[in-house]
């Protein structure tokens, strides 16, 4: 087996998040090939060796898997990198994700742990309240496109005019914006040359409020009048209501969605969403769970795991816009949230005041540094860190509190498994854990674990 060799094989299983374990025909060694479904016969190219183990790039699906029991629901599947599993039944997706999470946690957990399985999303399609679409072209020097990157490509962008992960309102807005700039023959930003104007279209839509925030992200390299676009968007017949249209200027060389300057073309720079009877103000870049109904399942599980916290102080670390803190506040003595993103902390404070919660406090800063400044001691800790888990310097400091109970939420179960090693070494045991599917049709899944201090 050598680099560049083209082989065929069967995907035996898919390990989290999307690593297909392939038996290559005529070869003894297994190959890792991403972006497939168990049971598919595929053609792939060996593109690298990692610690002596071959990894391949998927070239073509030669034969469908028996798990693919339904037809694609959008026009750009399977080329698009947004969805992976839409041809599998939802039950099949849940079963596979549950097995992936259980396998990783079984290996990480010392002793017996009750795995409660996976909790489904209440909505399988049109569940996302946020989507970042990119401007580009589908092939070199092709017409302007607006949508999602082609699977395995950094440059090719497929127009997602019928994406089923989002509400129809979002695809109508996408189509309107794309047609407008196609008519104007506007340039898009080319990442290698650092030239061009259009970068991203960031859309946010409340599942419950149906309020929509439209964010057009461009460079400062051109200065067109965007008011005609805003007027065209406001004339669209939507089920929801556009409450704000923003022009965000971003001259960063890297391919990130951020703001150097934000101009309001119409309305306001925020929208509201509801979760479990509370209302949250969400700004363009503040973190908010992308599946509102799925988040309610996740946060209800947090409430269940955390149990009775009356007269207790709860630390909500990596608190984002403070959703968990505010959902726990009515049944706790006080909740202190810590979050490094200042915009998110500002939103959390405003949300707590809006919801009439006086026993929430939010602090902006790095968890590792902020814990030294907080005088209160927690009785319970909730952890909801970024994808890569908790920084190795911060975790020991968190565990020094020696609280009886920790609830850990993770959007990357391998990061949770890594952190569990130190948490268990410090005298905690995993009482129970579960998966929550907030990202239907995709490779991602949330995990949650309840840890108790050994007596």
PDB file of N, CA and C in Angstrom, residues 64 67-75 77-78 85-89 93 124-125 164 441:
ATOM      1  N   UNK A  64     -24.320   1.500  -2.733  1.00  0.00           N
ATOM      2  CA  UNK A  64     -24.949   2.046  -1.531  1.00  0.00           C
ATOM      3  C   UNK A  64     -24.934   1.049  -0.382  1.00  0.00           C
ATOM      4  N   UNK A  67     -28.052   0.543   4.833  1.00  0.00           N
ATOM      5  CA  UNK A  67     -28.590   1.517   5.786  1.00  0.00           C
ATOM      6  C   UNK A  67     -29.199   2.724   5.075  1.00  0.00           C
ATOM      7  N   UNK A  68     -28.890   2.899   3.794  1.00  0.00           N
ATOM      8  CA  UNK A  68     -29.417   4.035   3.040  1.00  0.00           C
ATOM      9  C   UNK A  68     -30.801   3.672   2.495  1.00  0.00           C
ATOM     10  N   UNK A  69     -31.795   3.978   3.295  1.00  0.00           N
ATOM     11  CA  UNK A  69     -33.158   3.521   3.001  1.00  0.00           C
ATOM     12  C   UNK A  69     -34.056   4.624   2.448  1.00  0.00           C
ATOM     13  N   UNK A  70     -33.520   5.821   2.270  1.00  0.00           N
ATOM     14  CA  UNK A  70     -34.361   6.894   1.739  1.00  0.00           C
ATOM     15  C   UNK A  70     -33.582   7.763   0.757  1.00  0.00           C
ATOM     16  N   UNK A  71     -34.323   8.514  -0.036  1.00  0.00           N
ATOM     17  CA  UNK A  71     -33.712   9.340  -1.065  1.00  0.00           C
ATOM     18  C   UNK A  71     -33.218  10.651  -0.464  1.00  0.00           C
ATOM     19  N   UNK A  72     -32.219  11.298  -1.113  1.00  0.00           N
ATOM     20  CA  UNK A  72     -31.744  12.603  -0.644  1.00  0.00           C
ATOM     21  C   UNK A  72     -32.873  13.632  -0.647  1.00  0.00           C
ATOM     22  N   UNK A  73     -32.809  14.579   0.271  1.00  0.00           N
ATOM     23  CA  UNK A  73     -33.876  15.584   0.376  1.00  0.00           C
ATOM     24  C   UNK A  73     -33.453  16.928  -0.207  1.00  0.00           C
ATOM     25  N   UNK A  74     -32.180  17.060  -0.627  1.00  0.00           N
ATOM     26  CA  UNK A  74     -31.747  18.311  -1.245  1.00  0.00           C
ATOM     27  C   UNK A  74     -30.953  18.007  -2.509  1.00  0.00           C
ATOM     28  N   UNK A  75     -30.729  19.044  -3.302  1.00  0.00           N
ATOM     29  CA  UNK A  75     -30.144  18.849  -4.635  1.00  0.00           C
ATOM     30  C   UNK A  75     -28.632  18.687  -4.622  1.00  0.00           C
ATOM     31  N   UNK A  77     -26.736  17.002  -2.198  1.00  0.00           N
ATOM     32  CA  UNK A  77     -26.246  15.798  -1.530  1.00  0.00           C
ATOM     33  C   UNK A  77     -25.845  14.767  -2.600  1.00  0.00           C
ATOM     34  N   UNK A  78     -24.724  14.052  -2.465  1.00  0.00           N
ATOM     35  CA  UNK A  78     -23.836  13.962  -1.310  1.00  0.00           C
ATOM     36  C   UNK A  78     -22.599  14.856  -1.415  1.00  0.00           C
ATOM     37  N   UNK A  85     -25.618  12.074   6.574  1.00  0.00           N
ATOM     38  CA  UNK A  85     -26.396  10.860   6.790  1.00  0.00           C
ATOM     39  C   UNK A  85     -27.858  10.966   6.365  1.00  0.00           C
ATOM     40  N   UNK A  86     -28.215  11.944   5.513  1.00  0.00           N
ATOM     41  CA  UNK A  86     -29.643  12.140   5.225  1.00  0.00           C
ATOM     42  C   UNK A  86     -30.284  10.980   4.480  1.00  0.00           C
ATOM     43  N   UNK A  87     -29.484  10.088   3.847  1.00  0.00           N
ATOM     44  CA  UNK A  87     -30.080   8.917   3.183  1.00  0.00           C
ATOM     45  C   UNK A  87     -30.295   7.749   4.153  1.00  0.00           C
ATOM     46  N   UNK A  88     -29.800   7.887   5.389  1.00  0.00           N
ATOM     47  CA  UNK A  88     -30.085   6.899   6.436  1.00  0.00           C
ATOM     48  C   UNK A  88     -31.382   7.283   7.135  1.00  0.00           C
ATOM     49  N   UNK A  89     -32.110   6.308   7.643  1.00  0.00           N
ATOM     50  CA  UNK A  89     -33.282   6.622   8.469  1.00  0.00           C
ATOM     51  C   UNK A  89     -32.802   7.333   9.727  1.00  0.00           C
ATOM     52  N   UNK A  93     -29.482   6.646  12.154  1.00  0.00           N
ATOM     53  CA  UNK A  93     -28.496   7.647  12.578  1.00  0.00           C
ATOM     54  C   UNK A  93     -28.321   7.627  14.101  1.00  0.00           C
ATOM     55  N   UNK A 124     -36.243  16.726  13.010  1.00  0.00           N
ATOM     56  CA  UNK A 124     -35.162  16.094  12.260  1.00  0.00           C
ATOM     57  C   UNK A 124     -34.631  17.014  11.162  1.00  0.00           C
ATOM     58  N   UNK A 125     -35.512  17.844  10.606  1.00  0.00           N
ATOM     59  CA  UNK A 125     -35.124  18.795   9.561  1.00  0.00           C
ATOM     60  C   UNK A 125     -35.558  20.203   9.977  1.00  0.00           C
ATOM     61  N   UNK A 164     -32.108  21.601   3.706  1.00  0.00           N
ATOM     62  CA  UNK A 164     -33.205  21.177   4.576  1.00  0.00           C
ATOM     63  C   UNK A 164     -32.836  21.205   6.067  1.00  0.00           C
ATOM     64  N   UNK A 441     -28.641  14.475  10.713  1.00  0.00           N
ATOM     65  CA  UNK A 441     -28.072  14.338   9.359  1.00  0.00           C
ATOM     66  C   UNK A 441     -26.559  14.573   9.325  1.00  0.00           C
TER      67      UNK A 441
END
